[in-house]
mmCIF file of C-alpha atoms and ligand atoms in Angstrom:
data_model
loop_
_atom_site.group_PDB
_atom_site.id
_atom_site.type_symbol
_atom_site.label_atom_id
_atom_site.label_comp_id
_atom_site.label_asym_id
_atom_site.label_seq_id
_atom_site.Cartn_x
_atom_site.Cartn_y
_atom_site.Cartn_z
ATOM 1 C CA UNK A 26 -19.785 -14.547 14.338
ATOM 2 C CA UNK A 27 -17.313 -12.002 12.747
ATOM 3 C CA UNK A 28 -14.759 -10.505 15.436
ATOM 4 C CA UNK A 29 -14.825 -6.671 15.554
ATOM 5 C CA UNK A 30 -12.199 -4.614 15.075
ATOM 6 C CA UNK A 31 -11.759 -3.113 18.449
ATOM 7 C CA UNK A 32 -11.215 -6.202 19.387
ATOM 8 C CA UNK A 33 -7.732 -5.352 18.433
ATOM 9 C CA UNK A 34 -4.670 -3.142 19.921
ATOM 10 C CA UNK A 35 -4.357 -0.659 17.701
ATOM 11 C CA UNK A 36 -2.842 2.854 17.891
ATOM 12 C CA UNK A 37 -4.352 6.262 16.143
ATOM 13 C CA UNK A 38 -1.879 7.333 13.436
ATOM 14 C CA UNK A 39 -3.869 9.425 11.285
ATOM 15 C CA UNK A 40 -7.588 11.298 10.914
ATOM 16 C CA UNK A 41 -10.094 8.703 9.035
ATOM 17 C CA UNK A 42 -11.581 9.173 6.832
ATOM 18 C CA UNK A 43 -9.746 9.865 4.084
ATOM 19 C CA UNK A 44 -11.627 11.935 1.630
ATOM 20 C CA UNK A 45 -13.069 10.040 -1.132
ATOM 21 C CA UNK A 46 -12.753 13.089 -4.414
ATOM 22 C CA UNK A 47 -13.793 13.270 -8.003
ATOM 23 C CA UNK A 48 -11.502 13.735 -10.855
ATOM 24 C CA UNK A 49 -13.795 15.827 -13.255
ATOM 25 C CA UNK A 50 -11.546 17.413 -15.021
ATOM 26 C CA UNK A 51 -9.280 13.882 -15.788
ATOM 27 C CA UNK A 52 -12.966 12.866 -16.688
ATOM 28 C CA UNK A 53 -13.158 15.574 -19.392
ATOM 29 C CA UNK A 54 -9.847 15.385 -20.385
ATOM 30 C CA UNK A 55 -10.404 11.326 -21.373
ATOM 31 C CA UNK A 56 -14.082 12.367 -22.697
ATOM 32 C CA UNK A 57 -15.664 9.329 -20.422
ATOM 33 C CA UNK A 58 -18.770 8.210 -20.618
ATOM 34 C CA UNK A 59 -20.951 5.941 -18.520
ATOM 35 C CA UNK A 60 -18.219 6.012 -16.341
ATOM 36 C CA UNK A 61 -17.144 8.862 -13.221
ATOM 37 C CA UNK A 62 -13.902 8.082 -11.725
ATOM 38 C CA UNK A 63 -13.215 8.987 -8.118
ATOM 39 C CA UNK A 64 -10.281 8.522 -5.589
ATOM 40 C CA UNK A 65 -9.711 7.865 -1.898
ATOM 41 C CA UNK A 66 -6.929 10.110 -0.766
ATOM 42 C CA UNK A 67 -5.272 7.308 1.424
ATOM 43 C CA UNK A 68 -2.374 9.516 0.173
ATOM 44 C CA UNK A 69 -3.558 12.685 2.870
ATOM 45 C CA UNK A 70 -2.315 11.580 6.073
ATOM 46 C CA UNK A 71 -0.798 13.768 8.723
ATOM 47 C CA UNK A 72 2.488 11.776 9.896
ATOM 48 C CA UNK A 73 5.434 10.862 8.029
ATOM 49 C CA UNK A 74 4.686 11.640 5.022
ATOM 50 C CA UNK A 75 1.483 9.758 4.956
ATOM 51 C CA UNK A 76 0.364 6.588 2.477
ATOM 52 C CA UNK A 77 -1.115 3.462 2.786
ATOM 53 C CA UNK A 78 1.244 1.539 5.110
ATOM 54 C CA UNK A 79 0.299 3.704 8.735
ATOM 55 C CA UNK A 80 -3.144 2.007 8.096
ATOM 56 C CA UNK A 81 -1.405 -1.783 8.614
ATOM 57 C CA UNK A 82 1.109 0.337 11.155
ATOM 58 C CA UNK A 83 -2.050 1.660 13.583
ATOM 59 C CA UNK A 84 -2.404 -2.841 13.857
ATOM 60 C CA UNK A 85 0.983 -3.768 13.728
ATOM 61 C CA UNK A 86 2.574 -0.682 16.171
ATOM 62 C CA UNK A 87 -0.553 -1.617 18.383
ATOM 63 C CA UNK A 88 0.279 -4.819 18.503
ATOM 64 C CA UNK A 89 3.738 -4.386 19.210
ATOM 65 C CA UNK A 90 3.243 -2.255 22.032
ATOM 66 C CA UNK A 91 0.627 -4.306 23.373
ATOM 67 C CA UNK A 92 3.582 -7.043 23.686
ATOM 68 C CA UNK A 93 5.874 -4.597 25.563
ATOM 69 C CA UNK A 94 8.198 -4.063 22.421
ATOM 70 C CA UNK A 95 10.524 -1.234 22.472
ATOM 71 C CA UNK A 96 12.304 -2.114 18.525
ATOM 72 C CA UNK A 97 9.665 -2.526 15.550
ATOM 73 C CA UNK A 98 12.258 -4.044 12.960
ATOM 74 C CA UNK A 99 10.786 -4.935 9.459
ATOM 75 C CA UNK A 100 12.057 -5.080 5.697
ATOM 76 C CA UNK A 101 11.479 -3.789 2.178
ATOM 77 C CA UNK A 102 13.499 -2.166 -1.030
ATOM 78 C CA UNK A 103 15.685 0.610 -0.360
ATOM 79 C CA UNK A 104 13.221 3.157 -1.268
ATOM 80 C CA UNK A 105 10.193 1.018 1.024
ATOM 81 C CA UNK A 106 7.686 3.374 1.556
ATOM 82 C CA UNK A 107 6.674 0.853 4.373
ATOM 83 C CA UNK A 108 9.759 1.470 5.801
ATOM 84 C CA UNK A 109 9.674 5.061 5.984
ATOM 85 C CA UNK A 110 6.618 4.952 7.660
ATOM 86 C CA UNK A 111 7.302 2.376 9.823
ATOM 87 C CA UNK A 112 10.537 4.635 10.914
ATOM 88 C CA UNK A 113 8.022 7.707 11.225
ATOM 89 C CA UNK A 114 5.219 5.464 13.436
ATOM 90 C CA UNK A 115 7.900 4.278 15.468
ATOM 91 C CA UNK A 116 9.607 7.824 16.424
ATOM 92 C CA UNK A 117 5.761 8.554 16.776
ATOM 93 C CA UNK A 118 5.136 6.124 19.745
ATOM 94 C CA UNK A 119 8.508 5.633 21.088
ATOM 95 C CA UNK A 120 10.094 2.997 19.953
ATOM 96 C CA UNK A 121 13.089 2.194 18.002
ATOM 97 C CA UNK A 122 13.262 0.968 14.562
ATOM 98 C CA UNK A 123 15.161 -0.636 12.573
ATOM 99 C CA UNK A 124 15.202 -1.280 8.836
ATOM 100 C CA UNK A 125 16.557 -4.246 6.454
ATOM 101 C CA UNK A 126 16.712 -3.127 3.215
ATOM 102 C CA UNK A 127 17.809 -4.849 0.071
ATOM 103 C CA UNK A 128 18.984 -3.129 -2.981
ATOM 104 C CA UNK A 129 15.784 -5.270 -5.099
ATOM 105 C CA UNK A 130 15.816 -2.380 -7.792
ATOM 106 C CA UNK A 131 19.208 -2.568 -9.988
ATOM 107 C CA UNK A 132 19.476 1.550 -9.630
ATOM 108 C CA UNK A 133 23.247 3.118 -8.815
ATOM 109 C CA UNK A 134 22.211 6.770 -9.135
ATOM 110 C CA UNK A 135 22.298 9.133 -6.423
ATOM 111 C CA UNK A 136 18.917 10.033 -6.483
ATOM 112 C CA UNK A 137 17.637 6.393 -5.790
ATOM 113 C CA UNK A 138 20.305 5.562 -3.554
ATOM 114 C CA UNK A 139 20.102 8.743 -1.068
ATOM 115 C CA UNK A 140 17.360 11.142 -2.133
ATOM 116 C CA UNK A 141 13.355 9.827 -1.702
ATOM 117 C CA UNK A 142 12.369 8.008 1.242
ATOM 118 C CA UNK A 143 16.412 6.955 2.189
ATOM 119 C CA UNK A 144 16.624 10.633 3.305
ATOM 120 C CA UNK A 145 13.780 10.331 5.594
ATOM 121 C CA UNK A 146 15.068 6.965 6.870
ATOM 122 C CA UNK A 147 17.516 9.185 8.251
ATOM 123 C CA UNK A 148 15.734 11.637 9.484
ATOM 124 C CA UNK A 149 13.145 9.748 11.487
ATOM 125 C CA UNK A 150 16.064 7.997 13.530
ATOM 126 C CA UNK A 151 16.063 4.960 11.808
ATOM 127 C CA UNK A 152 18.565 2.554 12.209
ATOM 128 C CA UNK A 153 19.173 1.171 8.657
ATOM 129 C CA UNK A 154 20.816 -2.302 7.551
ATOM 130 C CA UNK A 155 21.607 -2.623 3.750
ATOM 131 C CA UNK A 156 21.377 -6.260 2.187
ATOM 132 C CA UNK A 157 22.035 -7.223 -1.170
ATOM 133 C CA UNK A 158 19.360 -7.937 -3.612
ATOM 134 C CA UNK A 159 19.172 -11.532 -3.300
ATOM 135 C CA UNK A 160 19.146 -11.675 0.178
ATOM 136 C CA UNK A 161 16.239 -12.852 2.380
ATOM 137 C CA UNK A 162 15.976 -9.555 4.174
ATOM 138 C CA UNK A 163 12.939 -11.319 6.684
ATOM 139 C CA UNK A 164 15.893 -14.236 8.023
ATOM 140 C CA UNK A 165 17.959 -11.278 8.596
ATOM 141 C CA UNK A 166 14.916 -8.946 10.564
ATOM 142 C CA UNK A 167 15.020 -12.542 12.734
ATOM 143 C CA UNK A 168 18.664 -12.436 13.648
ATOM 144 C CA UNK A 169 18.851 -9.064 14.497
ATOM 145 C CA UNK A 170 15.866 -9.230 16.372
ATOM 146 C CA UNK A 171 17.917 -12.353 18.196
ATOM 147 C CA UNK A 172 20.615 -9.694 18.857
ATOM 148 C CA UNK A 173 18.210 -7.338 20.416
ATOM 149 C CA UNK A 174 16.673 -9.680 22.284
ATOM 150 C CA UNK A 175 20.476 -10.915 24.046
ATOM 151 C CA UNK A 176 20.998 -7.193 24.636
ATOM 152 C CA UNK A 177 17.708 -7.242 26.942
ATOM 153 C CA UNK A 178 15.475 -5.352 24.441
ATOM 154 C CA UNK A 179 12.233 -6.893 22.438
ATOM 155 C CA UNK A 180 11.457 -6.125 19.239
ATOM 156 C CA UNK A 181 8.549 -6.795 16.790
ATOM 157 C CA UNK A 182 8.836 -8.527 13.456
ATOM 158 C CA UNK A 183 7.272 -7.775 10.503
ATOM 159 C CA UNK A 184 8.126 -8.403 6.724
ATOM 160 C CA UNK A 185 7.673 -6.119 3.791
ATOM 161 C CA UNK A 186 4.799 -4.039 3.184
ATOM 162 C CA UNK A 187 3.290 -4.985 6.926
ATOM 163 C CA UNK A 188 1.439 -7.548 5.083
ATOM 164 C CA UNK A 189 0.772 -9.881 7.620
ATOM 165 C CA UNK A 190 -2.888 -10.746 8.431
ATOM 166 C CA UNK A 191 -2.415 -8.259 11.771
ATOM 167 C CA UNK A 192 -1.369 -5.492 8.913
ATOM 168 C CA UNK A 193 -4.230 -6.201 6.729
ATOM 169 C CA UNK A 194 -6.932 -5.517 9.452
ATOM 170 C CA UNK A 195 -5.662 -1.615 8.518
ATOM 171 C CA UNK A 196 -7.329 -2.669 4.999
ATOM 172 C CA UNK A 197 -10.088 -4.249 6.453
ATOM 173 C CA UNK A 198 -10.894 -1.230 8.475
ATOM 174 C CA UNK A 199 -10.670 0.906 4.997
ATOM 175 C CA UNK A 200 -13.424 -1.466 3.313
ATOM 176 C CA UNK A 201 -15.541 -0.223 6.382
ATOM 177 C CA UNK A 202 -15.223 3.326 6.038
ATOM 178 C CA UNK A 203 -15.259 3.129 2.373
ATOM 179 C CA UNK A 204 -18.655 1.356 2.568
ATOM 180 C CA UNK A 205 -19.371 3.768 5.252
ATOM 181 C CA UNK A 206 -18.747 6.663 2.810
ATOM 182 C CA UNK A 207 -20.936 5.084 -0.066
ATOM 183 C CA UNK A 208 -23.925 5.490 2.296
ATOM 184 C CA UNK A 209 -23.171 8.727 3.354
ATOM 185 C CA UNK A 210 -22.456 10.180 -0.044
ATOM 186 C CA UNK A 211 -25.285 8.269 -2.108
ATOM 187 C CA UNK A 212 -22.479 6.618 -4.149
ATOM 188 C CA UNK A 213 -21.685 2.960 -5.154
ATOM 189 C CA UNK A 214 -18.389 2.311 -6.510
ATOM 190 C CA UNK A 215 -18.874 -0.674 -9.089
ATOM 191 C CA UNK A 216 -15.016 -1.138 -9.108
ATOM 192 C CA UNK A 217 -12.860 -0.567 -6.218
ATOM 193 C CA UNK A 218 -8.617 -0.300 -7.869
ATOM 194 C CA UNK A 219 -5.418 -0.737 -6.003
ATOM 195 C CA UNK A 220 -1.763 -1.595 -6.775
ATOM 196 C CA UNK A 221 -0.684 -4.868 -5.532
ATOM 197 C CA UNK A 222 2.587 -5.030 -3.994
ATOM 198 C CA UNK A 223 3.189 -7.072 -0.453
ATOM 199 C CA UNK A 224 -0.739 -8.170 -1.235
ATOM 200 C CA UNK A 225 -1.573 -6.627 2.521
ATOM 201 C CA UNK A 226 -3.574 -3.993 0.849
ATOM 202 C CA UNK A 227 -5.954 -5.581 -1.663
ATOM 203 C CA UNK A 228 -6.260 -8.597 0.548
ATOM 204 C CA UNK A 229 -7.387 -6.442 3.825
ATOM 205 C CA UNK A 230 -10.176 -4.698 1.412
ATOM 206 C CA UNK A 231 -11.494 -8.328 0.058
ATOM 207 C CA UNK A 232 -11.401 -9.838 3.815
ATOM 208 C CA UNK A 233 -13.363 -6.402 4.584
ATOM 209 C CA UNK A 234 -15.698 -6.028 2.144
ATOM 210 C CA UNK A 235 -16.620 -10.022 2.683
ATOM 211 C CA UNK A 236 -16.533 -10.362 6.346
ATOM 212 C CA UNK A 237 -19.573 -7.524 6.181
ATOM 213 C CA UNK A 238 -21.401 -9.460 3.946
ATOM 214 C CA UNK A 239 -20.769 -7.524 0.592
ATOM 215 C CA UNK A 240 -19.213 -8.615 -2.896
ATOM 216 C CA UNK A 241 -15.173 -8.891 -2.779
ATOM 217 C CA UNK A 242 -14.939 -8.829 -6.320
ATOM 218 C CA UNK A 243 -15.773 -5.245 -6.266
ATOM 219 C CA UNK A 244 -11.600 -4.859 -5.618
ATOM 220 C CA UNK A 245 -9.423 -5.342 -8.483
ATOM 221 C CA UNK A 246 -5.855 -4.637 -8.159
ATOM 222 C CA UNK A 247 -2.978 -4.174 -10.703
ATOM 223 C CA UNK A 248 -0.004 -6.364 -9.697
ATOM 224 C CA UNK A 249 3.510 -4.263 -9.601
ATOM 225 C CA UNK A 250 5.786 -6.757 -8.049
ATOM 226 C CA UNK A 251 4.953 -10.375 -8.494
ATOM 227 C CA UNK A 252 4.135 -12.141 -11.175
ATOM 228 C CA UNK A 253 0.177 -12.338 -11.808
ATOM 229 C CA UNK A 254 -0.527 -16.037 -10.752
ATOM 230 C CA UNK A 255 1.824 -15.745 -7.534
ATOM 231 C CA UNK A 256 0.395 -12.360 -6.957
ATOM 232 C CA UNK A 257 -3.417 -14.183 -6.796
ATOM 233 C CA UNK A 258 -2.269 -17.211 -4.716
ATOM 234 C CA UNK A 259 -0.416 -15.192 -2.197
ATOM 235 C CA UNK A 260 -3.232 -12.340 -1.902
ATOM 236 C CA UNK A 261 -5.814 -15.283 -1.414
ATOM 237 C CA UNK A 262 -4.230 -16.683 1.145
ATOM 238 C CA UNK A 263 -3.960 -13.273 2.769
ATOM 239 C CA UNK A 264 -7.466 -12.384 2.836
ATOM 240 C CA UNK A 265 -8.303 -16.009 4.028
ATOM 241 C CA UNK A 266 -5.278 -15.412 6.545
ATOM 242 C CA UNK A 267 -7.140 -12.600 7.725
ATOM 243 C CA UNK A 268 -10.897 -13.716 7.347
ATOM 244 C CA UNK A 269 -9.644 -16.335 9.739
ATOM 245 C CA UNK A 270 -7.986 -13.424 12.489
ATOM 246 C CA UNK A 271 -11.819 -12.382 12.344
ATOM 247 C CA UNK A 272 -13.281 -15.984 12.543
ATOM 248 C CA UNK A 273 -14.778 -15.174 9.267
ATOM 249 C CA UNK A 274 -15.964 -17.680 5.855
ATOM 250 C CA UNK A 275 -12.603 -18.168 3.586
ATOM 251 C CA UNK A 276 -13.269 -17.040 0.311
ATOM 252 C CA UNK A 277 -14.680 -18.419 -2.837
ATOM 253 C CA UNK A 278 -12.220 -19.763 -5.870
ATOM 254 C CA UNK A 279 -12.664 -16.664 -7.628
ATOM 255 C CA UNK A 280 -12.877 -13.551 -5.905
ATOM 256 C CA UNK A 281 -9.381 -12.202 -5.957
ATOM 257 C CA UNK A 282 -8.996 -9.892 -9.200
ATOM 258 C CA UNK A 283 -5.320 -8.871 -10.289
ATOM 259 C CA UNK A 284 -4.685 -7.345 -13.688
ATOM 260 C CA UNK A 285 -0.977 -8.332 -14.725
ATOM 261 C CA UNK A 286 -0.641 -5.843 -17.505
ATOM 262 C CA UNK A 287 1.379 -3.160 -16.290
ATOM 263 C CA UNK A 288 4.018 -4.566 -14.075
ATOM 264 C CA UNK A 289 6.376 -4.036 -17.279
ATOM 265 C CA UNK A 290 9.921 -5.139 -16.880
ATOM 266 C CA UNK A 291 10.289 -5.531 -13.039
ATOM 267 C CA UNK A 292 9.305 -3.991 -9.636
ATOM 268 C CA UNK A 293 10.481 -0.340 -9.573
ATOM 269 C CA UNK A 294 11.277 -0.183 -13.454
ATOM 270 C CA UNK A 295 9.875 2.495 -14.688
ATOM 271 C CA UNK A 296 7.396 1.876 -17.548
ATOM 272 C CA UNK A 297 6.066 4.621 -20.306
ATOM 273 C CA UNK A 298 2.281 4.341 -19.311
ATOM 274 C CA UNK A 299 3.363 4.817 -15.568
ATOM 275 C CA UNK A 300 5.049 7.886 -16.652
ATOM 276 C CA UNK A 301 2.357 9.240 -18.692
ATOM 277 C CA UNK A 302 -0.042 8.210 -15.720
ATOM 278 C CA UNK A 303 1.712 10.511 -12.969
ATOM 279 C CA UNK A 304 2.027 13.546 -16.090
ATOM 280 C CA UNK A 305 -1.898 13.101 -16.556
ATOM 281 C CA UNK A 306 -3.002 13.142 -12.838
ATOM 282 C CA UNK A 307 -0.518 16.475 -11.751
ATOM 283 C CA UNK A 308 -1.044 18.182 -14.707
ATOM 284 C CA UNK A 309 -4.982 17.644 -15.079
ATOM 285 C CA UNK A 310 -5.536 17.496 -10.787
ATOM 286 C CA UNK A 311 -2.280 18.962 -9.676
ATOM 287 C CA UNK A 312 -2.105 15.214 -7.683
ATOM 288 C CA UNK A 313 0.754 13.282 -7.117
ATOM 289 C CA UNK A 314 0.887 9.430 -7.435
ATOM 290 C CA UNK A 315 4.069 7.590 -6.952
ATOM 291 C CA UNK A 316 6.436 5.849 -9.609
ATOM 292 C CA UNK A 317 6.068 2.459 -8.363
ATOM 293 C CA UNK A 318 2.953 1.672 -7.555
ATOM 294 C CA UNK A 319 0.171 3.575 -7.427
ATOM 295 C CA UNK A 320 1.745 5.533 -11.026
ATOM 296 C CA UNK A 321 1.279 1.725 -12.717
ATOM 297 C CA UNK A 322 -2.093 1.077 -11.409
ATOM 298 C CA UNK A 323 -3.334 4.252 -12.621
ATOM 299 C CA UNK A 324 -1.991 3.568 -15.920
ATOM 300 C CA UNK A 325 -3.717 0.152 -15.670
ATOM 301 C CA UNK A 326 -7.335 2.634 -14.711
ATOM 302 C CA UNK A 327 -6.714 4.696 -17.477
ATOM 303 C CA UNK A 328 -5.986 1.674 -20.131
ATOM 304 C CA UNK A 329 -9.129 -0.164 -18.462
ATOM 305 C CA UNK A 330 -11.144 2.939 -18.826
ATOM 306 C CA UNK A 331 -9.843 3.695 -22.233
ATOM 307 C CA UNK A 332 -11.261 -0.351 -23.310
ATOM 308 C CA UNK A 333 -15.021 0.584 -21.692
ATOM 309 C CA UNK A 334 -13.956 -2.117 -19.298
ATOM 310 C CA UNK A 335 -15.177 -0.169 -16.179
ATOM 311 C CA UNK A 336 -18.942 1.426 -16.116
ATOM 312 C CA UNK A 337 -20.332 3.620 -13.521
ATOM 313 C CA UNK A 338 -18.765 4.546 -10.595
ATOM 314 C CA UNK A 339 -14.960 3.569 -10.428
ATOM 315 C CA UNK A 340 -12.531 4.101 -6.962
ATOM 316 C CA UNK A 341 -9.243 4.516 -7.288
ATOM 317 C CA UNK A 342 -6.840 4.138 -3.794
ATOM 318 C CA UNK A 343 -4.246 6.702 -3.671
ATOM 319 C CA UNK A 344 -1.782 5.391 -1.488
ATOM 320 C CA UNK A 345 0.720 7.264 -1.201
ATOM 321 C CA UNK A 346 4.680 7.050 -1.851
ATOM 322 C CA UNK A 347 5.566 10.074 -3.241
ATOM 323 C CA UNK A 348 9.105 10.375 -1.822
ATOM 324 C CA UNK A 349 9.505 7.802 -4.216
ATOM 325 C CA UNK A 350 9.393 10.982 -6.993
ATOM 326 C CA UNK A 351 12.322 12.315 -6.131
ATOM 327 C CA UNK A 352 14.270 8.927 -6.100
ATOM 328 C CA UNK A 353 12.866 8.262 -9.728
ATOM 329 C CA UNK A 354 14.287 12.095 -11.242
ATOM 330 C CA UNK A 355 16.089 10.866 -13.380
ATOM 331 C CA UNK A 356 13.264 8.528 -15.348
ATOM 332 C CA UNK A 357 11.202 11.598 -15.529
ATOM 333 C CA UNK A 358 13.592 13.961 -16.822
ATOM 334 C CA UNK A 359 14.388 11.422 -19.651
HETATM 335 C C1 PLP B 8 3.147 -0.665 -0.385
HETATM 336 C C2 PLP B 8 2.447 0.249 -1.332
HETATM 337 C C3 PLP B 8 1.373 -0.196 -2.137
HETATM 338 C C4 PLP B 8 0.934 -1.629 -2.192
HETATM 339 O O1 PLP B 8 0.373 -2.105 -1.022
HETATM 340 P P1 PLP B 8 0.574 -3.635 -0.625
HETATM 341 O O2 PLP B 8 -0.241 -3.799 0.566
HETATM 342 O O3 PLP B 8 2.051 -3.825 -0.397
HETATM 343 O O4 PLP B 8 0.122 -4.482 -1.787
HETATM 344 C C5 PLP B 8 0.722 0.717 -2.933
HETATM 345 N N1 PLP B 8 1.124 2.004 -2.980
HETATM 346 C C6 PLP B 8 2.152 2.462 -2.259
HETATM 347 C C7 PLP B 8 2.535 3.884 -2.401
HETATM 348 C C8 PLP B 8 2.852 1.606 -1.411
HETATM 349 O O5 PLP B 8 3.887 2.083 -0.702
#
């Protein structure tokens, strides 16, 4: 028997659902055919800048608070969209956070360093810890939270992205409402697409989509941080991390899909197709997608789409992250 998700603490962040669109005129503009491409604006939330992370924050903050925290302290690459959220949930609720961030992306411009989500760090109240690029940024969250604890507070832990089986239940919760929005609408998305960073995202929609019975390999994502084969062990043993959190069947060998083509050079490197990506979608939509993740796994839709790999009905998550933009000015005025 499958636990429910109230079974959870869990806090109310934004308005669900998101609205699932269609992008006609992107359609046109690509001449598709046997194919309509649609997106769930996971992008259109109402705090802090909104994006996919407040859906693993409404679990993780609940959590927290259900413990009697009063710090939420978690890591992530200067310009963590994670973090920024996690800054904005916190001021949200109450609580104090505090962010370890590591300088992953080899970028010494202003822009990246200050501009982006750095300035809203700031502005949410943050307290902010910078770490090298090397450094394990999740031993430090530990030690400071050591520190807090000797100075008589208590704070939660969480690593980067929220992706911890607690943080996927946001995704899980998304697989509901997307199905729930399939019936409602009269639509069936053959192919559900996502950009894999901290894994917390695709595997929350595959522990979803299975615990209710239907076919996980409707979600493929495009990998934009680790390397493809990492990327499918580690977002496997998420979603069976978090199938078992809802006493639910692990999953079968197969039914993680992660494309590995458009990572390019490194996390947060710009590539060209990203770039062209973000052009396409503002100046055919007027939507914004962010440079480093959802940009590359639209890139990855566009390339599959280009191939005839996807038929029918296609989904594409927008999740958010553009504060990221302005960090990245300087790639798209090259
Ligand atoms: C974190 C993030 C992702 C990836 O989600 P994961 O759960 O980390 O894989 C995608 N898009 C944006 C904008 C993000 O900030």
């Amino acid at each position: 028997m499958i636990r429910r998700l109230d079974a959870f603490p869990r806090i109310h962040l934004f308005d669900a659902p998101t609205p699932i669109q269609r992008l006609a005129r992107i359609e046109a503009a690509l001449g598709l055919k046997g194919a309509r491409l649609f997106v769930k604006r996971d992008d259109l939330m109402g705090l802090g800048g909104g994006g996919n992370k407040l859906r693993k924050l409404e679990f993780l903050l609940g959590a927290a608070i259900d413990q009697g925290c009063d710090t939420f302290v978690t890591t992530g690459a200067r310009q963590s969209n994670h973090a920024r959220l996690s800054a904005a949930a916190a001021a949200r609720m109450g609580l104090a956070a505090e962010l370890m961030l590591t300088d992953t992306v080899p970028r010494e411009d202003e822009a990246y360093r200050h501009n982006g989500n750095q300035l809203l760090d700031g502005l949410f109240g943050a307290t902010v810890h910078h770490l090298p690029g090397g450094a394990d940024a999740l031993a430090a969250a530990h030690v400071r939270a050591e520190e807090l604890r000797a100075a008589g507070r208590k704070a939660y832990v969480v690593g980067a992205g929220g992706s911890s089986p607690v943080g996927a239940l946001g995704y899980v919760a998304c697989a509901d409402e997307i199905r729930a929005q399939e019936a409602a609408l009269g639509l069936s998305f053959g192919t559900i697409i996502v950009a894999n960073g901290s894994h917390g995202t695709h595997a929350g929609l595959v522990a979803g989509l299975a615990a209710s019975g239907d076919d996980p390999r409707r979600v493929l994502s495009f990998t934009v941080l680790a390397e493809l084969e990492e990327a499918r062990n580690h977002t496997r043993a998420l979603a069976n991390d978090t199938l078992a959190v809802l006493a639910g069947d692990p999953l079968e060998g197969d039914d993680i899909r992660i494309n590995g083509s458009q990572r390019g050079e490194a996390y947060g490197i710009p590539t060209e197709a990203m770039l062209a990506a973000v052009r396409l979608m503002a100046r055919q939509e007027g939507l914004l997608i962010d440079p480093v993740y959802s940009g590359k796994a639209f890139a990855g839709v566009l390339a599959g789409l280009a191939e005839g790999q996807f038929t029918g009905d296609v989904l594409f998550v927008m999740t958010g992250g553009t504060p990221g933009l302005y960090a990245y000015q300087p790639a798209f005025a090259a």
